[in-house]
Amino acid sequence: MNVFSVAELQLLLPVAAAGFRQDLSGLEDRELLALAASLPPSSERRAAARDLLVARYRNLVRSCVRRYSRSPEPAEDLMQVGYVGLLKAINNFDPARGFTLAAYAGPCIIGEIKRHFRDKSWQVHVGRQLQERVLEVRQATHRLTQQLGRMPKDCELASDLGIGDADIREARQAELVLQPLSLDEPLHESGSAPCLAELLGEEDPQLEHMLGMQAIARHWGELPVREQQIVVLYYYRGLTQAQIGRQLGVSQMQVSRLLAQALSYLRPRISGQPGYASAPAAPRRTG
């Protein structure tokens, strides 16, 4: 997908008359910059001066874009973004500061490309500092691969960039956001290949437990207080019936009877047996 429409590019890079470009082609950069700054925006001579400057520094834009050749963004889109940065540099350059246009325009072009990655390429929100680190790790990986003749290790990247190994791993994880996978994408080209969604995820074993706990909570208040205490002590505290009896001051037989009574009341309501799931039970004593 193109970053700008044709109409927008025509506004950014207006086509000047060939005659004006030929008349101005012998001027130096500073003279073209001064001419562009002195003329109104609608002037064809101004457009011709800017057009000549853009043509002269087209290779600078291409050189800046080449640094991001391994990015998922098409090179044509990044070239358009780079031209926007070059035009901003042409508009804002002040020759009185003593810099050359090339020295000033390079950071402007790189900054515009980084801004494009930061604002338009991420599928989910990622912090600016982490986005910058992703780009730094990518560039360092390409540079060290050429120097070492192999892919650099995380520790080598961390040493080169002056950051920790954990920062490298975090940047690699964040970079995955640039190229998310569709859950409906087939894993193979064959027609019978499963899609990613069929292989990801599984039934949560705690789901049934949660539903059961919700059912218990719905009828828990219908149990007498002593039966509630016995169920909690037996199933959640892990006490034996004898220990529960000593703690509550009753016999083990009474504990067994009250536990069975509580379970016989809750079981059909939790399992949704006919006669219990549709109509709420009458409240039992709670004292």
Short mmCIF file of C-alpha atoms in Angstrom, two decimals:
data_model
loop_
_atom_site.label_atom_id
_atom_site.label_comp_id
_atom_site.label_asym_id
_atom_site.label_seq_id
_atom_site.Cartn_x
_atom_site.Cartn_y
_atom_site.Cartn_z
CA MET A 1 0.00 0.00 0.00
CA ASN A 2 1.41 3.38 -0.97
CA VAL A 3 1.99 5.90 1.76
CA PHE A 4 0.73 8.83 -0.33
CA SER A 5 -1.70 9.10 -3.18
CA VAL A 6 -0.63 10.39 -6.58
CA ALA A 7 -2.39 13.69 -5.93
CA GLU A 8 -0.53 14.13 -2.62
CA LEU A 9 2.81 13.41 -4.25
CA GLN A 10 2.10 15.97 -6.92
CA LEU A 11 1.58 18.54 -4.18
CA LEU A 12 4.79 17.48 -2.45
CA LEU A 13 6.87 17.33 -5.61
CA PRO A 14 5.26 19.77 -8.07
CA VAL A 15 6.25 19.32 -11.67
CA ALA A 16 7.97 22.51 -12.73
CA ALA A 17 8.19 23.73 -16.31
CA ALA A 18 11.16 22.31 -18.16
CA GLY A 19 12.24 25.79 -19.16
CA PHE A 20 12.57 26.97 -15.57
CA ARG A 21 14.57 23.87 -14.60
CA GLN A 22 16.95 24.41 -17.49
CA ASP A 23 17.45 28.07 -16.57
CA LEU A 24 18.20 27.17 -12.93
CA SER A 25 20.27 24.03 -13.51
CA GLY A 26 23.55 25.97 -13.41
CA LEU A 27 22.90 27.40 -9.94
CA GLU A 28 24.54 25.98 -6.82
CA ASP A 29 22.57 24.51 -3.93
CA ARG A 30 22.79 27.67 -1.84
CA GLU A 31 21.50 29.78 -4.71
CA LEU A 32 18.59 27.40 -5.32
CA LEU A 33 17.78 27.37 -1.60
CA ALA A 34 17.85 31.15 -1.42
CA LEU A 35 15.65 31.39 -4.51
CA ALA A 36 13.12 28.90 -3.12
CA ALA A 37 13.00 30.76 0.19
CA SER A 38 12.41 34.14 -1.47
CA LEU A 39 9.56 33.14 -3.80
CA PRO A 40 5.89 32.53 -2.91
CA PRO A 41 4.65 28.93 -2.68
CA SER A 42 2.70 29.26 -5.93
CA SER A 43 5.75 30.34 -7.96
CA GLU A 44 6.82 27.98 -10.74
CA ARG A 45 10.43 29.11 -10.33
CA ARG A 46 10.28 28.06 -6.68
CA ALA A 47 8.86 24.68 -7.71
CA ALA A 48 11.62 24.31 -10.29
CA ALA A 49 14.32 25.12 -7.72
CA ARG A 50 12.95 22.56 -5.27
CA ASP A 51 12.60 19.99 -8.03
CA LEU A 52 16.26 20.41 -8.97
CA LEU A 53 17.36 20.05 -5.35
CA VAL A 54 15.29 16.88 -4.95
CA ALA A 55 16.82 15.44 -8.11
CA ARG A 56 20.33 16.22 -6.89
CA TYR A 57 19.79 14.46 -3.56
CA ARG A 58 17.77 11.50 -4.79
CA ASN A 59 20.73 9.21 -4.14
CA LEU A 60 20.89 10.46 -0.54
CA VAL A 61 17.27 9.38 -0.04
CA ARG A 62 18.03 6.02 -1.61
CA SER A 63 21.05 5.59 0.66
CA CYS A 64 18.96 6.29 3.76
CA VAL A 65 16.24 3.88 2.66
CA ARG A 66 18.81 1.16 2.00
CA ARG A 67 19.47 0.95 5.74
CA TYR A 68 15.95 -0.44 6.16
CA SER A 69 16.11 -2.93 3.31
CA ARG A 70 15.30 -5.79 5.70
CA SER A 71 12.12 -4.15 7.00
CA PRO A 72 8.70 -5.45 5.91
CA GLU A 73 7.84 -2.08 4.41
CA PRO A 74 8.14 -1.84 0.59
CA ALA A 75 11.14 0.18 -0.57
CA GLU A 76 8.87 2.34 -2.78
CA ASP A 77 6.88 3.45 0.26
CA LEU A 78 10.02 4.26 2.21
CA MET A 79 11.37 6.26 -0.76
CA GLN A 80 8.23 8.38 -0.68
CA VAL A 81 8.65 8.93 3.04
CA GLY A 82 12.30 9.82 2.46
CA TYR A 83 11.34 12.44 -0.14
CA VAL A 84 9.04 14.03 2.42
CA GLY A 85 11.98 14.27 4.81
CA LEU A 86 14.15 15.74 2.05
CA LEU A 87 11.53 18.39 1.23
CA LYS A 88 11.25 19.32 4.89
CA ALA A 89 15.02 19.69 5.00
CA ILE A 90 14.96 21.92 1.89
CA ASN A 91 12.24 24.09 3.40
CA ASN A 92 13.90 24.45 6.81
CA PHE A 93 17.59 24.58 5.87
CA ASP A 94 19.44 27.71 6.93
CA PRO A 95 22.71 28.17 4.99
CA ALA A 96 23.87 30.76 7.53
CA ARG A 97 24.57 27.99 10.06
CA GLY A 98 27.46 26.71 7.95
CA PHE A 99 26.18 23.18 7.29
CA THR A 100 25.82 21.65 3.87
CA LEU A 101 22.38 20.59 2.71
CA ALA A 102 23.48 16.95 2.58
CA ALA A 103 24.65 17.02 6.21
CA TYR A 104 21.36 18.59 7.28
CA ALA A 105 19.05 16.51 5.08
CA GLY A 106 20.41 13.08 6.07
CA PRO A 107 19.11 13.15 9.67
CA CYS A 108 15.85 14.70 8.47
CA ILE A 109 15.28 11.82 6.05
CA ILE A 110 16.19 9.17 8.63
CA GLY A 111 13.96 10.87 11.20
CA GLU A 112 11.02 10.88 8.79
CA ILE A 113 11.49 7.17 8.06
CA LYS A 114 11.70 6.34 11.76
CA ARG A 115 8.57 8.40 12.39
CA HIS A 116 6.82 6.42 9.68
CA PHE A 117 7.75 3.14 11.36
CA ARG A 118 6.74 4.48 14.75
CA ASP A 119 3.36 5.89 13.76
CA LYS A 120 2.10 3.79 10.86
CA SER A 121 3.74 0.38 10.77
CA TRP A 122 2.93 -1.05 14.20
CA GLN A 123 -0.23 -3.14 14.48
CA VAL A 124 -0.57 -2.51 18.23
CA HIS A 125 0.72 0.24 20.45
CA VAL A 126 4.43 -0.07 21.26
CA GLY A 127 6.29 2.58 23.23
CA ARG A 128 8.50 4.96 21.30
CA GLN A 129 11.67 3.96 23.16
CA LEU A 130 11.07 0.29 22.36
CA GLN A 131 10.33 1.11 18.71
CA GLU A 132 13.65 2.94 18.44
CA ARG A 133 15.41 -0.03 20.02
CA VAL A 134 13.86 -2.40 17.47
CA LEU A 135 15.31 -0.31 14.64
CA GLU A 136 18.70 -0.10 16.36
CA VAL A 137 18.83 -3.87 16.88
CA ARG A 138 17.87 -4.47 13.25
CA GLN A 139 20.60 -2.16 11.95
CA ALA A 140 23.20 -3.58 14.34
CA THR A 141 22.27 -7.13 13.28
CA HIS A 142 22.82 -6.27 9.62
CA ARG A 143 26.10 -4.48 10.32
CA LEU A 144 27.54 -7.22 12.57
CA THR A 145 26.45 -9.95 10.15
CA GLN A 146 28.62 -8.34 7.48
CA GLN A 147 31.53 -7.92 9.89
CA LEU A 148 31.40 -11.39 11.45
CA GLY A 149 30.25 -13.36 8.43
CA ARG A 150 27.42 -14.88 10.50
CA MET A 151 24.39 -13.86 12.50
CA PRO A 152 25.48 -12.14 15.73
CA LYS A 153 24.53 -13.54 19.12
CA ASP A 154 22.33 -11.59 21.49
CA CYS A 155 25.29 -10.91 23.78
CA GLU A 156 27.27 -9.51 20.84
CA LEU A 157 24.38 -7.23 19.86
CA ALA A 158 23.97 -6.11 23.45
CA SER A 159 27.69 -5.30 23.72
CA ASP A 160 27.64 -3.39 20.42
CA LEU A 161 24.62 -1.29 21.44
CA GLY A 162 25.56 -0.92 25.09
CA ILE A 163 22.34 -2.50 26.40
CA GLY A 164 21.44 -5.73 28.20
CA ASP A 165 20.57 -9.12 26.76
CA ALA A 166 17.03 -8.72 28.10
CA ASP A 167 16.66 -5.53 26.04
CA ILE A 168 17.63 -7.45 22.90
CA ARG A 169 15.04 -10.16 23.62
CA GLU A 170 12.39 -7.54 24.31
CA ALA A 171 13.16 -5.83 20.99
CA ARG A 172 12.88 -9.14 19.11
CA GLN A 173 9.48 -9.82 20.66
CA ALA A 174 8.28 -6.30 19.85
CA GLU A 175 9.42 -6.68 16.23
CA LEU A 176 6.93 -9.51 15.80
CA VAL A 177 4.17 -6.89 16.02
CA LEU A 178 5.30 -5.54 12.64
CA GLN A 179 4.33 -8.79 10.92
CA PRO A 180 1.34 -10.32 12.72
CA LEU A 181 0.03 -13.65 11.45
CA SER A 182 -3.60 -14.13 10.55
CA LEU A 183 -5.36 -16.88 12.51
CA ASP A 184 -7.06 -17.91 9.26
CA GLU A 185 -3.78 -18.28 7.34
CA PRO A 186 -3.12 -21.89 6.19
CA LEU A 187 0.11 -23.38 7.46
CA HIS A 188 0.85 -25.01 4.09
CA GLU A 189 -0.07 -24.32 0.50
CA SER A 190 -2.05 -27.54 0.16
CA GLY A 191 -5.80 -27.15 0.20
CA SER A 192 -6.29 -29.45 3.19
CA ALA A 193 -3.73 -27.70 5.40
CA PRO A 194 -5.07 -26.55 8.78
CA CYS A 195 -5.10 -22.87 9.67
CA LEU A 196 -3.24 -21.39 12.60
CA ALA A 197 -6.40 -21.00 14.70
CA GLU A 198 -6.97 -24.78 14.63
CA LEU A 199 -3.63 -25.43 16.32
CA LEU A 200 -3.55 -22.62 18.87
CA GLY A 201 -5.26 -22.77 22.21
CA GLU A 202 -6.98 -25.61 24.01
CA GLU A 203 -9.84 -26.14 26.39
CA ASP A 204 -9.09 -24.62 29.76
CA PRO A 205 -9.31 -27.34 32.41
CA GLN A 206 -10.24 -24.69 34.95
CA LEU A 207 -13.29 -23.60 32.99
CA GLU A 208 -15.51 -26.39 34.29
CA HIS A 209 -14.13 -25.77 37.77
CA MET A 210 -15.06 -22.09 37.51
CA LEU A 211 -18.59 -22.92 36.36
CA GLY A 212 -18.92 -25.39 39.22
CA MET A 213 -17.76 -22.78 41.71
CA GLN A 214 -20.31 -20.32 40.35
CA ALA A 215 -23.03 -22.92 40.81
CA ILE A 216 -21.86 -23.58 44.38
CA ALA A 217 -21.81 -19.85 45.13
CA ARG A 218 -25.37 -19.52 43.87
CA HIS A 219 -26.65 -22.09 46.42
CA TRP A 220 -24.00 -21.72 49.12
CA GLY A 221 -26.09 -19.42 51.27
CA GLU A 222 -28.85 -22.01 51.39
CA LEU A 223 -26.69 -24.34 53.52
CA PRO A 224 -26.68 -24.09 57.30
CA VAL A 225 -23.61 -22.41 58.76
CA ARG A 226 -22.29 -25.64 60.29
CA GLU A 227 -22.53 -27.50 57.00
CA GLN A 228 -20.68 -24.65 55.28
CA GLN A 229 -17.91 -24.92 57.90
CA ILE A 230 -17.60 -28.67 57.45
CA VAL A 231 -17.39 -28.44 53.62
CA VAL A 232 -14.69 -25.76 53.83
CA LEU A 233 -12.65 -27.59 56.45
CA TYR A 234 -12.87 -30.94 54.65
CA TYR A 235 -12.35 -29.91 51.00
CA TYR A 236 -10.30 -26.70 51.26
CA ARG A 237 -8.40 -27.08 54.54
CA GLY A 238 -7.77 -30.80 54.11
CA LEU A 239 -8.83 -31.80 57.64
CA THR A 240 -10.10 -35.26 58.40
CA GLN A 241 -13.61 -35.82 59.72
CA ALA A 242 -12.17 -36.60 63.17
CA GLN A 243 -10.19 -33.34 63.21
CA ILE A 244 -13.26 -31.38 62.09
CA GLY A 245 -15.34 -33.01 64.84
CA ARG A 246 -12.80 -32.05 67.51
CA GLN A 247 -12.64 -28.46 66.18
CA LEU A 248 -16.45 -28.06 66.08
CA GLY A 249 -17.16 -30.06 69.23
CA VAL A 250 -19.19 -32.82 67.54
CA SER A 251 -18.61 -36.50 66.83
CA GLN A 252 -17.06 -37.85 63.67
CA MET A 253 -20.36 -39.54 62.85
CA GLN A 254 -22.17 -36.20 63.01
CA VAL A 255 -19.54 -34.64 60.73
CA SER A 256 -20.00 -37.49 58.22
CA ARG A 257 -23.77 -37.11 58.32
CA LEU A 258 -23.74 -33.31 57.92
CA LEU A 259 -21.16 -33.51 55.10
CA ALA A 260 -23.26 -36.06 53.23
CA GLN A 261 -26.35 -33.92 53.80
CA ALA A 262 -24.65 -30.81 52.37
CA LEU A 263 -23.35 -32.69 49.34
CA SER A 264 -26.72 -34.31 48.63
CA TYR A 265 -28.24 -30.84 48.63
CA LEU A 266 -25.62 -29.18 46.40
CA ARG A 267 -24.90 -32.03 43.95
CA PRO A 268 -28.16 -31.98 41.94
CA ARG A 269 -28.15 -28.21 41.80
CA ILE A 270 -24.55 -28.05 40.52
CA SER A 271 -25.11 -30.79 37.94
CA GLY A 272 -28.35 -29.20 36.73
CA GLN A 273 -30.58 -32.21 37.28
CA PRO A 274 -34.25 -31.75 36.33
CA GLY A 275 -36.27 -30.13 39.02
CA TYR A 276 -33.32 -28.14 40.39
CA ALA A 277 -31.74 -26.22 37.49
CA SER A 278 -34.89 -24.45 36.40
CA ALA A 279 -36.41 -23.46 39.75
CA PRO A 280 -34.52 -22.12 42.79
CA ALA A 281 -34.74 -24.19 45.93
CA ALA A 282 -36.45 -22.94 49.05
CA PRO A 283 -33.94 -21.40 51.44
CA ARG A 284 -32.69 -23.71 54.16
CA ARG A 285 -31.99 -22.71 57.70
CA THR A 286 -28.76 -20.73 58.14
CA GLY A 287 -28.51 -20.75 61.90
#
